[in-house]
PDB file of C-alpha atoms in Angstrom:
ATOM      1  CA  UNK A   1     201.384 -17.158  27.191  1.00  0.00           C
ATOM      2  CA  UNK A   2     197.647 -16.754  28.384  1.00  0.00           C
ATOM      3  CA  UNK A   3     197.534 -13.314  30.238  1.00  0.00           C
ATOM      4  CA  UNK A   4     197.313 -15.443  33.903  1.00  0.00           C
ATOM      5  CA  UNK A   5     200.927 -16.254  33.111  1.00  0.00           C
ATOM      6  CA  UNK A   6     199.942 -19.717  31.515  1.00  0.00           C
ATOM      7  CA  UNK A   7     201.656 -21.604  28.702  1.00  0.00           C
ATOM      8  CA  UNK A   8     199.380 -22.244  25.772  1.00  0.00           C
ATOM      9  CA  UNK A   9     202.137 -23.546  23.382  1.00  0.00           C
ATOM     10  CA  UNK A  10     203.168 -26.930  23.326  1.00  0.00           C
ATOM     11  CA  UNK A  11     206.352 -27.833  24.037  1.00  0.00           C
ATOM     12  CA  UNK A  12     206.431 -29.716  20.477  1.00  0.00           C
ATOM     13  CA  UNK A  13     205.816 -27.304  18.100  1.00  0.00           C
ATOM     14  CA  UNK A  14     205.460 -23.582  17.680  1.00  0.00           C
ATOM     15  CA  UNK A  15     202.500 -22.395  16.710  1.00  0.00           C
ATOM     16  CA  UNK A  16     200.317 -25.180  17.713  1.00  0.00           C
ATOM     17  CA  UNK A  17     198.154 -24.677  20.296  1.00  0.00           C
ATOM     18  CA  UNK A  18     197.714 -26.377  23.512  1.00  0.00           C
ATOM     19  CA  UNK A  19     194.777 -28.383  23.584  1.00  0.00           C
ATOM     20  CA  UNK A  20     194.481 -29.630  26.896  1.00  0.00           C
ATOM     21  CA  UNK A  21     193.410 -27.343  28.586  1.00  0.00           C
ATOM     22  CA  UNK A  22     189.856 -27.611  26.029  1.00  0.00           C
ATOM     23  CA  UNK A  23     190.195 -31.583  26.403  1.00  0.00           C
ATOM     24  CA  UNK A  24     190.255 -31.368  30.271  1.00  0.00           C
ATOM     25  CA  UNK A  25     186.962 -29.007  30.499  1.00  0.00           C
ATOM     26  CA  UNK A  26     185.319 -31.410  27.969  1.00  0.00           C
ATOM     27  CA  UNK A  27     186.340 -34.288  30.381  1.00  0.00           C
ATOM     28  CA  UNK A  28     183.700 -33.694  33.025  1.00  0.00           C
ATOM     29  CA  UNK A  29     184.268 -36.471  35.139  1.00  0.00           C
ATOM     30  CA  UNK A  30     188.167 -36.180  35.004  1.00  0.00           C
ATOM     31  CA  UNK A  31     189.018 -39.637  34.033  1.00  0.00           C
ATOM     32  CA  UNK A  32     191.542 -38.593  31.223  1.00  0.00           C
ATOM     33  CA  UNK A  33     188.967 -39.227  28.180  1.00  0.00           C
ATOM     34  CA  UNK A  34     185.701 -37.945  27.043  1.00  0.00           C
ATOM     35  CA  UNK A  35     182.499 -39.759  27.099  1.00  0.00           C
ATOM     36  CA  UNK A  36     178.948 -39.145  25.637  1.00  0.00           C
ATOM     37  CA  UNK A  37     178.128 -38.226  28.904  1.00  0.00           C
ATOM     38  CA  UNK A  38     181.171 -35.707  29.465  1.00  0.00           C
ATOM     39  CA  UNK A  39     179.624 -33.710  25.938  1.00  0.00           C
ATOM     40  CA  UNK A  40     175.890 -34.102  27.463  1.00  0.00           C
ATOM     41  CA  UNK A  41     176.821 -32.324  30.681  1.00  0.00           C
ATOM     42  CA  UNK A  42     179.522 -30.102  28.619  1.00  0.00           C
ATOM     43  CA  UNK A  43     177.277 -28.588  25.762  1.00  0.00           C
ATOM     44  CA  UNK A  44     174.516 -28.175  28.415  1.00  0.00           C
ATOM     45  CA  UNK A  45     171.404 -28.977  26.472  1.00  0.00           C
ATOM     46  CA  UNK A  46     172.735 -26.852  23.559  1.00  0.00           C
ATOM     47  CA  UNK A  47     173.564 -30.063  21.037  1.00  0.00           C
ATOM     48  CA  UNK A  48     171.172 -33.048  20.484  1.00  0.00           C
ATOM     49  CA  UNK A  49     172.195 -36.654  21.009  1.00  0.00           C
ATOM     50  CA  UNK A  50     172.422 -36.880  17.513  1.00  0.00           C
ATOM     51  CA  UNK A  51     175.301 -33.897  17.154  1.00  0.00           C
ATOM     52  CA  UNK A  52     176.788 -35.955  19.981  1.00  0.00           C
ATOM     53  CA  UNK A  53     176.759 -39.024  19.045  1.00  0.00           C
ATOM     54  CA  UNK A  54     177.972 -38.058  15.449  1.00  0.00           C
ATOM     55  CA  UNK A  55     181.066 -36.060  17.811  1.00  0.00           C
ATOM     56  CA  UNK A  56     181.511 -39.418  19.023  1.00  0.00           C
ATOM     57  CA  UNK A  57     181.813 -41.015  15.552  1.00  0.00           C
ATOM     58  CA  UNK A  58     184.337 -38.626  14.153  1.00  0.00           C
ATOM     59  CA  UNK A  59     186.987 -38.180  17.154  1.00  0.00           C
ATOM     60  CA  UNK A  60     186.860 -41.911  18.307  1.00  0.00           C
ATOM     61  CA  UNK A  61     189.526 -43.089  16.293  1.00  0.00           C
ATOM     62  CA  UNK A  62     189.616 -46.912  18.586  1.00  0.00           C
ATOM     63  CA  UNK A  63     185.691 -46.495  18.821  1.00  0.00           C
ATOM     64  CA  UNK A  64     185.940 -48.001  22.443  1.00  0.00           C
ATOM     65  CA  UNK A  65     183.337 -45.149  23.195  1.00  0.00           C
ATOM     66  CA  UNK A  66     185.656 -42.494  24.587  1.00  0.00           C
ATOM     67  CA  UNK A  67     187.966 -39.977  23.150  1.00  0.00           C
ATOM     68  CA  UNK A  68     191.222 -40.088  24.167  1.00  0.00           C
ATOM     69  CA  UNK A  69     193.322 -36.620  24.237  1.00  0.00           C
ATOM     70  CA  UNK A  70     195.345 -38.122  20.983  1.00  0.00           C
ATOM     71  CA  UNK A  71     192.108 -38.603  19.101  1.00  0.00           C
ATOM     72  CA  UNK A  72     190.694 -34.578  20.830  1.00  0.00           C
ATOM     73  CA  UNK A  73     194.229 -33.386  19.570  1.00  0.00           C
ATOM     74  CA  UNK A  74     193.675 -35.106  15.770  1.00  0.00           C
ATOM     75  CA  UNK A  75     190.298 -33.586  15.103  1.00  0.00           C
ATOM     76  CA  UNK A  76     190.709 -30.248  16.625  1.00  0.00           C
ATOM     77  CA  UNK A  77     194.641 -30.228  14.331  1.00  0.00           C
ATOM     78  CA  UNK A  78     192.210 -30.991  11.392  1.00  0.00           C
ATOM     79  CA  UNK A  79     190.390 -27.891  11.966  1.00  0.00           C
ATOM     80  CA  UNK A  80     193.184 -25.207  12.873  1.00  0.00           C
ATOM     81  CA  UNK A  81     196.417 -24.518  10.783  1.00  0.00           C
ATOM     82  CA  UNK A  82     199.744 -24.050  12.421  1.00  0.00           C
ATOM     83  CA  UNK A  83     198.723 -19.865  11.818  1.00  0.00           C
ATOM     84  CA  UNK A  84     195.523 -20.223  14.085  1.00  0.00           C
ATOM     85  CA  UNK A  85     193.613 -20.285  10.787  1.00  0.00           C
ATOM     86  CA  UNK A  86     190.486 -22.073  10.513  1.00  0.00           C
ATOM     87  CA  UNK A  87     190.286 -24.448   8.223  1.00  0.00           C
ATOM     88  CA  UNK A  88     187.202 -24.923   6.494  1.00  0.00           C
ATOM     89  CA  UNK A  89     186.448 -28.673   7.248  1.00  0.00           C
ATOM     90  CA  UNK A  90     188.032 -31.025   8.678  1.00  0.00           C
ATOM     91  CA  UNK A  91     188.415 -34.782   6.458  1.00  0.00           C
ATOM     92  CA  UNK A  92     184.423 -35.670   7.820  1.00  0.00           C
ATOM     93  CA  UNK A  93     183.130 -32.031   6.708  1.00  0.00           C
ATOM     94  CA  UNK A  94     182.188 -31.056  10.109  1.00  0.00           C
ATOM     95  CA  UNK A  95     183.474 -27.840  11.955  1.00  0.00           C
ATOM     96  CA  UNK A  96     184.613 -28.623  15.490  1.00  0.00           C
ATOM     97  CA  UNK A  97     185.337 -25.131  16.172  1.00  0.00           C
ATOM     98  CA  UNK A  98     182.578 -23.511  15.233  1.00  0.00           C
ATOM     99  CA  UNK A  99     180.199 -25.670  17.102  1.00  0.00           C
ATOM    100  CA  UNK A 100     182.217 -24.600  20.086  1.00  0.00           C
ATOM    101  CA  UNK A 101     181.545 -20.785  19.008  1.00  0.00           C
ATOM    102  CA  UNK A 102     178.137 -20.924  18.702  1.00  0.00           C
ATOM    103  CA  UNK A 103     177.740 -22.900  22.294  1.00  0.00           C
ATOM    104  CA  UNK A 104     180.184 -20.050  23.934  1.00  0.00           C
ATOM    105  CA  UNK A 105     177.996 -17.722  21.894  1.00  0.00           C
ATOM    106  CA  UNK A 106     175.236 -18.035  24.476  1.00  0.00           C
ATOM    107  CA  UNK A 107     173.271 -14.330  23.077  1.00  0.00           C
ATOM    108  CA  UNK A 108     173.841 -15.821  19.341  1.00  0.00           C
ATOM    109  CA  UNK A 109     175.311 -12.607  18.079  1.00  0.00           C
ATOM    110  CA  UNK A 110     178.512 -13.848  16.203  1.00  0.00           C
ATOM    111  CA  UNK A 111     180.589 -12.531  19.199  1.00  0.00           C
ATOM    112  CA  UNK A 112     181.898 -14.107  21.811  1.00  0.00           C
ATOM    113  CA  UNK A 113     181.848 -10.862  24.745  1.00  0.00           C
ATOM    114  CA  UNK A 114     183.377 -11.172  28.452  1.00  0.00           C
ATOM    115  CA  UNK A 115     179.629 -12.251  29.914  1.00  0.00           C
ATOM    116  CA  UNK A 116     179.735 -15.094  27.420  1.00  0.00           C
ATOM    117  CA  UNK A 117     183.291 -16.125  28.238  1.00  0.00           C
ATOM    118  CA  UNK A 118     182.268 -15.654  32.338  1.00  0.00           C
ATOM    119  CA  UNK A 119     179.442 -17.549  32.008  1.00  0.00           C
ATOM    120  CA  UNK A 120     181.122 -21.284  29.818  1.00  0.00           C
ATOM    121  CA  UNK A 121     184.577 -20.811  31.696  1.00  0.00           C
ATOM    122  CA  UNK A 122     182.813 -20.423  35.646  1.00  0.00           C
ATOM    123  CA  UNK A 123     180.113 -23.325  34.395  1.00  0.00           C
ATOM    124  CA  UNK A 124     183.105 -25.368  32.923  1.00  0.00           C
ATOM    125  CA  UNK A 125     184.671 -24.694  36.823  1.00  0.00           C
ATOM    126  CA  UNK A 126     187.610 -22.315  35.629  1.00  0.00           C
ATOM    127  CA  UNK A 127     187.677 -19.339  37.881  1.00  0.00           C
ATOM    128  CA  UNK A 128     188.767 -16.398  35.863  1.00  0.00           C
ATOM    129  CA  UNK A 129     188.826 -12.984  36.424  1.00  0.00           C
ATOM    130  CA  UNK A 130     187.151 -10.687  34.360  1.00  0.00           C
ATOM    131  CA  UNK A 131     190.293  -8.545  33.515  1.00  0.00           C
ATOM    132  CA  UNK A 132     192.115 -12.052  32.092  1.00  0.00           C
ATOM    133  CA  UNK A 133     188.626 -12.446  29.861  1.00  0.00           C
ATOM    134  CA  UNK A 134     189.255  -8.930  28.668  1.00  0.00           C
ATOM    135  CA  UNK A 135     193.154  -9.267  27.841  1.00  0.00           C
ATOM    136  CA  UNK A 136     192.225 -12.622  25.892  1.00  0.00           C
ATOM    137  CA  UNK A 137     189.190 -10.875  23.853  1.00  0.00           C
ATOM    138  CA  UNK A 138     192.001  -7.890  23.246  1.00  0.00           C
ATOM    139  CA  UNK A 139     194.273 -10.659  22.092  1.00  0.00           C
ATOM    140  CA  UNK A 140     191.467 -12.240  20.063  1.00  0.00           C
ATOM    141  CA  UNK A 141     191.121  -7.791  18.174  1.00  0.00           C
ATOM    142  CA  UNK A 142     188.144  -8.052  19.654  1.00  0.00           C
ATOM    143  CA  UNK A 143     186.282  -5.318  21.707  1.00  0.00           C
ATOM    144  CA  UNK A 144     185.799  -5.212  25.398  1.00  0.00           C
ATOM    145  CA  UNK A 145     182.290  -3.995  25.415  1.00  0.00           C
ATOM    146  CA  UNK A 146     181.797  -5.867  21.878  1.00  0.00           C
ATOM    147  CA  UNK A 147     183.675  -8.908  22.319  1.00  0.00           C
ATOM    148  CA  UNK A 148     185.395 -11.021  19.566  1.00  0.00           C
ATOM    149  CA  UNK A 149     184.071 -12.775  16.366  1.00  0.00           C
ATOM    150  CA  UNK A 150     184.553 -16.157  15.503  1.00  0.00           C
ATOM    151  CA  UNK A 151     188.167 -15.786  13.672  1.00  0.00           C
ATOM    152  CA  UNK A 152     189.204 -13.937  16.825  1.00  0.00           C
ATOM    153  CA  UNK A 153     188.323 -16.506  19.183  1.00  0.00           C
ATOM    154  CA  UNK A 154     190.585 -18.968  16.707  1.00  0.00           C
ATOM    155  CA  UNK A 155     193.353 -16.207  17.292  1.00  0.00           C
ATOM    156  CA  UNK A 156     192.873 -16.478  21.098  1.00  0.00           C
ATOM    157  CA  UNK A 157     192.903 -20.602  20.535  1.00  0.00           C
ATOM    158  CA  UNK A 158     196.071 -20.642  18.555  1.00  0.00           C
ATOM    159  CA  UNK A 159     198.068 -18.057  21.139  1.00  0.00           C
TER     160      UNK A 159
END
């Protein structure tokens, strides 16, 4: 449970996370799949077309041009063990999560802090108050004032 009182486990398995939340601030335009477009206007001018398009490549499974949440949920599986463990690369040798880092990351020093958090989760249109960014950084052994390195933000994913 997310300290807001939310459930982040699915229902089907403990210990897997649940990914929709991520899939539905990915899906821009809310029509229940992501498009180019939806990682343009997601990443913000932080990834190329090229980093997009090969995004594209690797989670559309039906290549009809859009990820579904079935192909979001195989990738992002690929890259996280049941323990909330990276693992290293997923079957393509990319690392989905750690592109994500690095974009929350917006200061670039390995930690993701509450301003960085604030900052992707109000421009992503989640309204969260600061004291729910510091209980998930604290769940993530991070630091308030510090904030939480990259295998601590795949603790806070996996809660």
């Amino acid at each position: 449970m997310c300290p807001t009182g939310s459930v982040l486990h699915s229902a089907a398995g403990a210990g897997k996370p649940n990914l929709r939340s991520a899939f539905d601030v990915l899906d821009v335009d809310r029509d229940g799949k992501i498009s180019r477009e939806d990682l343009r206007t997601s990443y913000g001018g932080f990834v190329g077309d090229d980093m997009i398009g090969t995004m594209m490549t690797v989670a559309d499974s039906n290549e009809d041009g859009y990820v579904e949440f079935e192909d979001f949920e195989k990738v992002l599986d690929s890259s996280i063990n049941r323990n909330g463990e990276e693992k290293r690369e997923n079957e393509t040798g990319m690392n989905v999560m750690e592109d994500v880092f690095k974009v929350i990351d917006k200061d670039g020093d390995g930690k993701v802090g509450v301003e960085d958090l604030k900052s992707y989760l109000s421009w992503a249109g989640l309204q969260v108050d600061d004291d729910d960014i510091k209980a998930m950084i604290k769940l993530g052994h991070g630091e308030e004032n510090g904030g939480v390195t990259y295998e601590g933000f795949l603790q806070i994913l996996s809660l």
